[in-house]
XYZ file of C-alpha atoms in Angstrom:
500
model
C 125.987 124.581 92.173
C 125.396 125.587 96.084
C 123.230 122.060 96.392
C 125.914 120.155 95.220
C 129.034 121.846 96.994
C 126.703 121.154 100.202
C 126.513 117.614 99.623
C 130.144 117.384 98.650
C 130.796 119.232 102.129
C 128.477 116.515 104.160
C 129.926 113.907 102.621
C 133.621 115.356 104.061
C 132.221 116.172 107.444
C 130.789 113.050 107.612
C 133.880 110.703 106.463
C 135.831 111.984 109.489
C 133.891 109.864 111.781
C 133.441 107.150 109.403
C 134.932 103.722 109.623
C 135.720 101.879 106.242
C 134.948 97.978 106.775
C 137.811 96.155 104.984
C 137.575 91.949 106.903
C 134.559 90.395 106.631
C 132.378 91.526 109.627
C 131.311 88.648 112.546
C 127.910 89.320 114.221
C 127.132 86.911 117.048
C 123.169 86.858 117.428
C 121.566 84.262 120.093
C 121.163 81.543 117.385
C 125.004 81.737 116.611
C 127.466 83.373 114.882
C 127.436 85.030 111.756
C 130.125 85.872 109.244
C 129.556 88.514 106.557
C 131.393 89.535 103.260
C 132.883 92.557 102.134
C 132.155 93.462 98.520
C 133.407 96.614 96.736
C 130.370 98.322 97.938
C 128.865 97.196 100.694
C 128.674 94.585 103.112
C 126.565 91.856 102.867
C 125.244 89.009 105.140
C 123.573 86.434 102.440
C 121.278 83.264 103.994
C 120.671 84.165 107.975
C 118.018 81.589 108.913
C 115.382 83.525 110.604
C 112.941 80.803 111.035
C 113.300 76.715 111.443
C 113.241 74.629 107.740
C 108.828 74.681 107.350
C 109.511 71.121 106.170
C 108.143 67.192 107.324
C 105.660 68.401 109.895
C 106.468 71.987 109.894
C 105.093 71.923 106.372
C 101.698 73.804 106.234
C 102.251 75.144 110.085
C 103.233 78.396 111.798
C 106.672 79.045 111.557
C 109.226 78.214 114.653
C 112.501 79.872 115.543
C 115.756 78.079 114.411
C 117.751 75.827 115.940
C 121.465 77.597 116.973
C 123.523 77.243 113.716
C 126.963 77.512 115.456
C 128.845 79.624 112.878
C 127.739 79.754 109.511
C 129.373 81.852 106.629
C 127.028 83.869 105.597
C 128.536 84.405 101.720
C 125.856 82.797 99.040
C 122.302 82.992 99.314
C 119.253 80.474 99.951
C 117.761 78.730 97.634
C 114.389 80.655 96.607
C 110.870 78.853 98.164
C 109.450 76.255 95.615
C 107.561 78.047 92.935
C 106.107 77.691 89.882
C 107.729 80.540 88.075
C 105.078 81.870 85.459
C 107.226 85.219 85.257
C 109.715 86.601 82.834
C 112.607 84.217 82.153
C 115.838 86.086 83.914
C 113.385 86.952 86.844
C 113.107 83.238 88.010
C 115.363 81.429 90.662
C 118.617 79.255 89.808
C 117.600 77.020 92.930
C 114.746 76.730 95.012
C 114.458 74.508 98.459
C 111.565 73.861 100.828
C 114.273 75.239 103.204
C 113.965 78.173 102.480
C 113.020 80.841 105.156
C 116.540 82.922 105.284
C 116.530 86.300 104.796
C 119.721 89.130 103.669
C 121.285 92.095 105.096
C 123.025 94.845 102.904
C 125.147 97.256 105.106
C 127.230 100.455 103.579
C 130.750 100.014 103.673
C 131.451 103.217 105.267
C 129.946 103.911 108.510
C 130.102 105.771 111.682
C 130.053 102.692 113.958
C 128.375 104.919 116.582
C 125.545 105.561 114.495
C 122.377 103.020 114.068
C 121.241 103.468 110.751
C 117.549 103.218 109.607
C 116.475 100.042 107.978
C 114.681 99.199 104.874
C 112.831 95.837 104.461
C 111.710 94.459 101.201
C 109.128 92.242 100.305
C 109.540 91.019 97.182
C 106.473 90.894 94.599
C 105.256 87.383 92.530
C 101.552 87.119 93.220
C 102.345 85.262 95.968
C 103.080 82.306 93.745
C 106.848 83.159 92.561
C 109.648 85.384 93.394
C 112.988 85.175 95.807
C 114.541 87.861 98.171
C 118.072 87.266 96.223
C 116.535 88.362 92.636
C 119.198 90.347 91.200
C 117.179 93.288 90.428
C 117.032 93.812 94.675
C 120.781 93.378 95.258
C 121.494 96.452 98.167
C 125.215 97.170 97.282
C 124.231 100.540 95.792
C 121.467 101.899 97.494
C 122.936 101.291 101.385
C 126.366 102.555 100.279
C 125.033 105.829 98.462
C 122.451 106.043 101.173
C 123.351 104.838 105.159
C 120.645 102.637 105.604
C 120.386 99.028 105.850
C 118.438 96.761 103.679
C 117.300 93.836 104.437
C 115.775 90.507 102.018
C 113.509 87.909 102.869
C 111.653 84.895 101.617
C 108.208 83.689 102.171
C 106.378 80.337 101.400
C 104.922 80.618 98.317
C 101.873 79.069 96.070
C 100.078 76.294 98.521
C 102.954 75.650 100.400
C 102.666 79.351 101.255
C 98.931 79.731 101.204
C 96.760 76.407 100.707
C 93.439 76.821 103.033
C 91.193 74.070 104.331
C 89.106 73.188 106.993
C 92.263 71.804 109.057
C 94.715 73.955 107.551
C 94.522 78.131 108.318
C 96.403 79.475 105.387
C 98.499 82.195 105.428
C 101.594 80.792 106.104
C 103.534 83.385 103.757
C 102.193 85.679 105.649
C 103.506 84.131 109.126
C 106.881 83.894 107.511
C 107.102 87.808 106.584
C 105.689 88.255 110.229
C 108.608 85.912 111.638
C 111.494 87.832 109.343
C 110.332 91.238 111.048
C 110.395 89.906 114.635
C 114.144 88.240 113.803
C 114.869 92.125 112.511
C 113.575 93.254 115.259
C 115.249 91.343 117.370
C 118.642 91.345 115.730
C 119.125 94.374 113.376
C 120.929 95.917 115.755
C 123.682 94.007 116.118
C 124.183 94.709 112.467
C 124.285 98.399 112.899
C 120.696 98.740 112.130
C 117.733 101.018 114.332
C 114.957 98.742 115.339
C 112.753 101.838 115.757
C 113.322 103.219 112.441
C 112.407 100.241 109.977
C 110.798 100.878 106.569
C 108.300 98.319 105.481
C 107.860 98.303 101.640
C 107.058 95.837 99.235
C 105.998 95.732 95.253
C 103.049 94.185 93.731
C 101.947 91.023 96.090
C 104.988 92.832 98.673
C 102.655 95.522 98.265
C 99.828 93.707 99.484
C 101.433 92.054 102.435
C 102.536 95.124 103.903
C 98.964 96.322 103.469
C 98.368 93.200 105.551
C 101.108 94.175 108.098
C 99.315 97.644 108.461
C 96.047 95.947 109.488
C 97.287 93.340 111.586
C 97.668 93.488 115.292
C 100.274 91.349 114.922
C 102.943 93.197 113.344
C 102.015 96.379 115.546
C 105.213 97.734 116.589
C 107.586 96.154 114.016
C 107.788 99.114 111.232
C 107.236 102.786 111.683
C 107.091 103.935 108.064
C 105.325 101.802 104.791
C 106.102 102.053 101.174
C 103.275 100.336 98.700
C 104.265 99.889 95.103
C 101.924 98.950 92.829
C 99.147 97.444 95.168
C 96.290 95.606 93.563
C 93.933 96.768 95.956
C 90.924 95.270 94.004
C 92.177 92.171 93.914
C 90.726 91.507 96.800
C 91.590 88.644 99.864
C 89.777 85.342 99.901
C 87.212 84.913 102.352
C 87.709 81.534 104.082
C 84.883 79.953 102.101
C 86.344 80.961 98.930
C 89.521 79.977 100.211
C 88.791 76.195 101.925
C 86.810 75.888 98.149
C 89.893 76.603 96.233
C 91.623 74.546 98.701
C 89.570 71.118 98.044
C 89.881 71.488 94.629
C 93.798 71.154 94.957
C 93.371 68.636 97.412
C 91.252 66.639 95.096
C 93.905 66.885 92.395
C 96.575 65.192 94.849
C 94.134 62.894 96.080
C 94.403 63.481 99.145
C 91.159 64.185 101.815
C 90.524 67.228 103.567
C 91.480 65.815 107.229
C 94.355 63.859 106.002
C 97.454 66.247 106.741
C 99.960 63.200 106.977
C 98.798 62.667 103.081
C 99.455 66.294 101.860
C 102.599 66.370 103.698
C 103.775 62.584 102.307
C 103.678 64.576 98.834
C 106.741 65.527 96.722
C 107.039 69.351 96.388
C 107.871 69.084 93.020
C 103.934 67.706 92.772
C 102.740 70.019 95.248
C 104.458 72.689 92.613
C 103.555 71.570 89.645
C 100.008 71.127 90.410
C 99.758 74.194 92.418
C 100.925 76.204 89.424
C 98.047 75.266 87.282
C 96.232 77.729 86.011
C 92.435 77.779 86.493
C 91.644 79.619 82.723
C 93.449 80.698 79.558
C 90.155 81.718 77.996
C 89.854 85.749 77.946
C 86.088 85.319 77.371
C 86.067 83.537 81.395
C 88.714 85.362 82.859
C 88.518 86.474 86.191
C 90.822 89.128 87.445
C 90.984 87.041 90.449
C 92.749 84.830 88.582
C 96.129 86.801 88.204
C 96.496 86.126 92.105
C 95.575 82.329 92.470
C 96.997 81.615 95.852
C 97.361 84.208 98.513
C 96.235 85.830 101.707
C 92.545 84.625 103.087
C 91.037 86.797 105.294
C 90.963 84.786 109.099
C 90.336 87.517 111.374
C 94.195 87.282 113.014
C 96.997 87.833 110.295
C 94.512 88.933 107.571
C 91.675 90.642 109.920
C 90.261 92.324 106.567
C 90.147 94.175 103.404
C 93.165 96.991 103.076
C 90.774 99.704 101.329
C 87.759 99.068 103.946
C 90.657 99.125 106.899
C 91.872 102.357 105.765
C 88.347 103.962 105.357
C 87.470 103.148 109.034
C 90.767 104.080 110.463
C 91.761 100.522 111.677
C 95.126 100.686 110.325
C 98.397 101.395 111.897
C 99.146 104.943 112.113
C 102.321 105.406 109.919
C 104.065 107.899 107.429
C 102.971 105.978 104.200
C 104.163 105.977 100.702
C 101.989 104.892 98.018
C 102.004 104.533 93.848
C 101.604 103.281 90.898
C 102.744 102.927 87.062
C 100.701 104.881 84.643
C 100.701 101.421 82.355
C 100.479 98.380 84.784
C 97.906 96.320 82.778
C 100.005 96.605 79.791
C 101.572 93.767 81.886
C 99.141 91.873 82.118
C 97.086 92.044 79.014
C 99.483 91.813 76.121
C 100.726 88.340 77.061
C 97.664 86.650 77.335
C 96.289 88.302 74.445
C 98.802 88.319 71.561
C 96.734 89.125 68.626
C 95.164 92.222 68.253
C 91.924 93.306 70.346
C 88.207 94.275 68.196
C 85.730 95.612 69.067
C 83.052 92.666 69.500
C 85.794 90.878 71.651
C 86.759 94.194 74.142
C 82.998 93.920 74.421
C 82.694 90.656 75.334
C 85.702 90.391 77.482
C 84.611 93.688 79.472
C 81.207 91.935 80.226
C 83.222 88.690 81.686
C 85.543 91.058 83.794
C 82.994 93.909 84.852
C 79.415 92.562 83.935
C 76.253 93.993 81.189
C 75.456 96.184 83.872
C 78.049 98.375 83.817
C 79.474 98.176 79.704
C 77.330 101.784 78.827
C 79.308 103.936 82.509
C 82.839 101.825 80.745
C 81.831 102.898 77.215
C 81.490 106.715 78.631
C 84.084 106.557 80.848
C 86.602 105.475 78.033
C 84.500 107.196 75.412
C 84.751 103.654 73.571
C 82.212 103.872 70.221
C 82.145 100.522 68.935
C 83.226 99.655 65.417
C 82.121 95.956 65.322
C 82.768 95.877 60.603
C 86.676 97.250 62.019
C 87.915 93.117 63.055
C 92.066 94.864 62.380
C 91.403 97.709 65.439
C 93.277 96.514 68.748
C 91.961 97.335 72.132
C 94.649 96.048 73.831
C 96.217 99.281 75.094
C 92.949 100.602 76.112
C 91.700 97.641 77.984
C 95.552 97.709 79.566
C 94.303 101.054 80.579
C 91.116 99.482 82.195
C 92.756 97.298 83.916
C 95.526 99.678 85.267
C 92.821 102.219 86.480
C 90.758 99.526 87.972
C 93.056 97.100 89.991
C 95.724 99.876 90.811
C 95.275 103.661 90.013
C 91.921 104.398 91.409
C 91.871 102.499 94.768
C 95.383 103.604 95.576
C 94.211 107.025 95.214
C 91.429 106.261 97.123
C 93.574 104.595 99.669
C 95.495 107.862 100.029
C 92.736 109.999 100.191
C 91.476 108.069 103.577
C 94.831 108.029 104.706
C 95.242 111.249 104.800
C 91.383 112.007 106.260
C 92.855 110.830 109.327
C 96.416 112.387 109.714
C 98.958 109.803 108.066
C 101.620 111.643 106.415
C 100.604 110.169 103.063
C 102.870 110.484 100.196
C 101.310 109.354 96.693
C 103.357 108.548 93.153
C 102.858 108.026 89.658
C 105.646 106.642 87.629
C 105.123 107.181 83.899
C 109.029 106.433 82.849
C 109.064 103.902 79.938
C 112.591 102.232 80.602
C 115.041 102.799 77.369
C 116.854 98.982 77.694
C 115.552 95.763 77.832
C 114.377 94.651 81.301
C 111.319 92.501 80.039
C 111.757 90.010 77.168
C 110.290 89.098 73.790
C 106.582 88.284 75.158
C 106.508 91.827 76.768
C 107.570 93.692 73.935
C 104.691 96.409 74.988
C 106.742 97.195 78.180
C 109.625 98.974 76.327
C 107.387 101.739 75.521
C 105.084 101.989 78.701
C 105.900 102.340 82.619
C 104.394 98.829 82.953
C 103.936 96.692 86.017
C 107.469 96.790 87.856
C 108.779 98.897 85.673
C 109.467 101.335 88.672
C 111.804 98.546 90.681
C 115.249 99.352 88.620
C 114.681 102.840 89.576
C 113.772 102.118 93.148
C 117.458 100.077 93.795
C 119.244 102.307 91.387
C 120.447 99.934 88.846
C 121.304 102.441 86.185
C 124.045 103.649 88.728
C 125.416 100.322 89.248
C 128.787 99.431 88.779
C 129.193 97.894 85.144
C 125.420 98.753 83.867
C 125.793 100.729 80.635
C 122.684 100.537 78.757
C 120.654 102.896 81.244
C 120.692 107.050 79.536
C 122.283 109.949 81.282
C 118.488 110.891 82.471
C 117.428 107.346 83.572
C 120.788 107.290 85.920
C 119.498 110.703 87.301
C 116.235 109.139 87.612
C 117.328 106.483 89.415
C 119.363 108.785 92.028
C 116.444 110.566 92.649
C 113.801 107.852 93.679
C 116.553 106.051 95.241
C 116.472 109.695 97.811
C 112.865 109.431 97.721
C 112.805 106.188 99.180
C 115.401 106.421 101.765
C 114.851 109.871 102.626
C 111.384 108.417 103.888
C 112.951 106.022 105.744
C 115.644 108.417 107.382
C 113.443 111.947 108.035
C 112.045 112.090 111.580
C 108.933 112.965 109.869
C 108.177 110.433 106.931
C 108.915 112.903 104.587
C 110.759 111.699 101.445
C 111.581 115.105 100.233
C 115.329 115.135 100.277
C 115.804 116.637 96.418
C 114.622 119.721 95.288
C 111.241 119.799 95.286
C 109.159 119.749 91.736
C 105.791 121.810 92.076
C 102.371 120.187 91.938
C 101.545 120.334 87.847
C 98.620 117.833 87.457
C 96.469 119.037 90.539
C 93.525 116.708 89.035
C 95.499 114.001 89.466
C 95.026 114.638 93.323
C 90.698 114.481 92.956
């Protein structure tokens, strides 16, 4: 009872000096004027340009500052960046635009106006091939109102709009975008009541890996102070320009146009540029690469991708931040059960392990798993256990890893399992699998507190409490002085293996 009667009695104190926003807020930047809206919760700013339309000849090229906009009214938001969207159903955009760089801002509606609250930017998660900053699943309303912090949305070019490499053209331009969005923040937050020396970077699946990216680059030095990775693929590892500018002729082959011909590629609808860009290189699980679940994305080019995030964090060249790292004890679950829909045998979790890991090392997997094949048993299923694989492989065991070296040289290093299986719906018929296993994402609902939002009923009594507490978690990081994210009382260590 004491915890909660303190809380009650900060909330008081802290009302006094509080100012309740009721008319939609102006904020005049240097690129114009900008009108927000006042919701029942917070107060939102929806499609701020922060960089110029990448379209004509800003298509495949660096992004530039925009243009003063006058007075826009900042109400609705962009139109997501042209995707293929390969992704569950409710998850993909309404609208999407090649104008598309625009990013959000989520304020509390109570505030001390004295006060610059910290700020929380999201980078949304896709493979770097779909997703949008204005999914509803990252609406703020809850989390800045219950918290006092700001939140802020952005999109990023996407698929080879976002990432195609060739000789003539660098890559990376999704990258650039995110780089562009935290300079504008940087820039500008305050204006919106935001702390431009206390900003959160975190990020979710291929989020996740660009703010690895941001941690290695020189580039974004400066712009963040604390990092939150969610579900980082770290062994899905960057292309290397050759592997890149190889992938890259092969698209450029299938739009006929050549290598040194830019006016060509950008001549090109982006609904072909889409379309053809979203084709998938295998659906045969006996030549599956795991490379293949991230088709387009960063290549490494010595500037905005100067290398690989696990190497980077075992020598040290990484930004020295309070970090924040996890994962979901059944990610490949994800992954595995729509591509393979029929049950798993033995002969083919054989077969398929040799594609994925090689002959060499099937007897350490069969040891490691102890997996005794049963080839006469054609009803057993696999699929759970090679989910397993896969989740240890791609995400549990180099995150750990990660936070191991992180911590060798004095991060404050935070590091998460999430092992809730959500009670309602949130995936769909072809991922029946997740509604019984923390799968890939699974943690995101929990992260922006939807079971406490306004009108959700299908979330349990424990899910809502669930969702209060990593909500604390995760702001608490990006409010202590410290990094530390312990804000609720704290649960004792009860799986100390699971820190070797």
């Amino acid at each position: 009872m004491r915890v909660h009667i303190t809380i009650l009695s900060s909330c008081l104190f802290s009302l006094c000096f509080a100012h309740l926003i009721t008319t939609n807020p102006i904020v005049t930047i240097e690129d114009g004027t900008v009108i927000g809206h006042v919701k029942d919760s917070a107060v939102v700013w929806l499609g701020i340009p922060f960089a110029a339309p990448p379209v004509g000849d800003g298509r495949w090229a660096p992004p530039k500052s925009p243009k003063p906009f006058g007075t826009i009214i900042a109400s609705e938001y962009s139109p997501a960046c042209p995707q293929t969207c390969n992704t569950l159903p409710k998850f993909c955009p309404k609208k999407t635009d090649e104008d598309c760089l625009y990013l959000n801002v989520y304020s509390p509606l109570i505030r001390d106006p004295d006060v610059l609250m910290p700020v929380m930017v999201f980078l949304h998660g896709g493979s770097f091939s779909s997703g949008e900053a204005s999914l509803f699943l990252y609406d703020g309303d809850t989390n800045v109102n219950r918290s006092s912090t700001l939140l802020v949305t952005l999109n990023y070019r996407l698929g080879p709009l976002g990432f195609l490499s060739t000789e003539n053209i660098p890559g990376n331009f999704g990258i650039q975008d995110q780089l562009k969005a935290l300079q504008w923040i940087r820039d500008n937050i305050v204006k919106f009541g935001g702390n431009f020396e206390q900003i959160t970077l975190f990020g979710e699946s291929a989020g996740a890996i660009s703010v690895g990216l941001h941690l290695t680059s020189e580039r974004s030095r400066g712009l963040f102070h604390r990092a939150i990775l969610q579900s980082n693929p770290v062994s899905l590892l960057h292309k290397t320009r050759e592997q890149a500018e190889t992938f890259g002729r092969n698209f450029l082959k299938k739009v006929n146009c050549k290598t040194s011909d830019l006016s060509c590629l950008r001549s090109l609808s982006v609904d072909d540029i889409v379309r053809i860009g979203g084709e998938r290189p295998s659906t045969n699980v006996l030549t599956f690469s795991l490379q293949e679940l991230l088709p387009w994305g960063p290549v490494i080019d010595n500037d905005y991708v100067p290398m690989q995030l696990l190497p980077a964090v075992t020598q040290g060249k990484i930004q020295k931040v309070p970090v924040i790292l996890g994962s979901n004890t059944g990610e490949g679950v994800f992954f595995v059960y729509p591509l393979l829909t029929t049950p798993l045998n033995d002969f083919y979790l054989g077969a398929i392990l040799v594609t994925i890991w090689g002959a060499k090392n099937l007897l350490t997997i069969h040891d490691t798993y102890d997996i005794r094949p049963n080839l006469l048993d054609l009803k057993k299923d696999n699929r759970l256990l090679l989910s397993q694989m896969i989740t240890d492989y791609v995400f549990v065991c180099p995150t750990r890893q990660m936070a191991q070296s992180l911590s060798n040289y004095n991060h404050h290093t935070y590091l998460y399992s999430f092992d809730h299986a959500i009670s309602f719906d949130e995936y769909g018929p072809a991922y029946n699998a997740c509604n019984s296993h923390a799968c890939h994402a699974s943690e995101l609902g929990f992260v922006f507190d939807i079971p406490n939002r306004d009108g959700f009923t299908m979330a349990t009594s424990q899910e809502k409490i669930l969702a209060t507490q990593m909500m604390t978690y995760w702001t608490g990081f990006a409010k202590s002085s410290d990094g530390s994210p312990n804000q609720i009382s704290h649960m004792s260590v009860f799986r100390q293996a699971f820190l070797k």
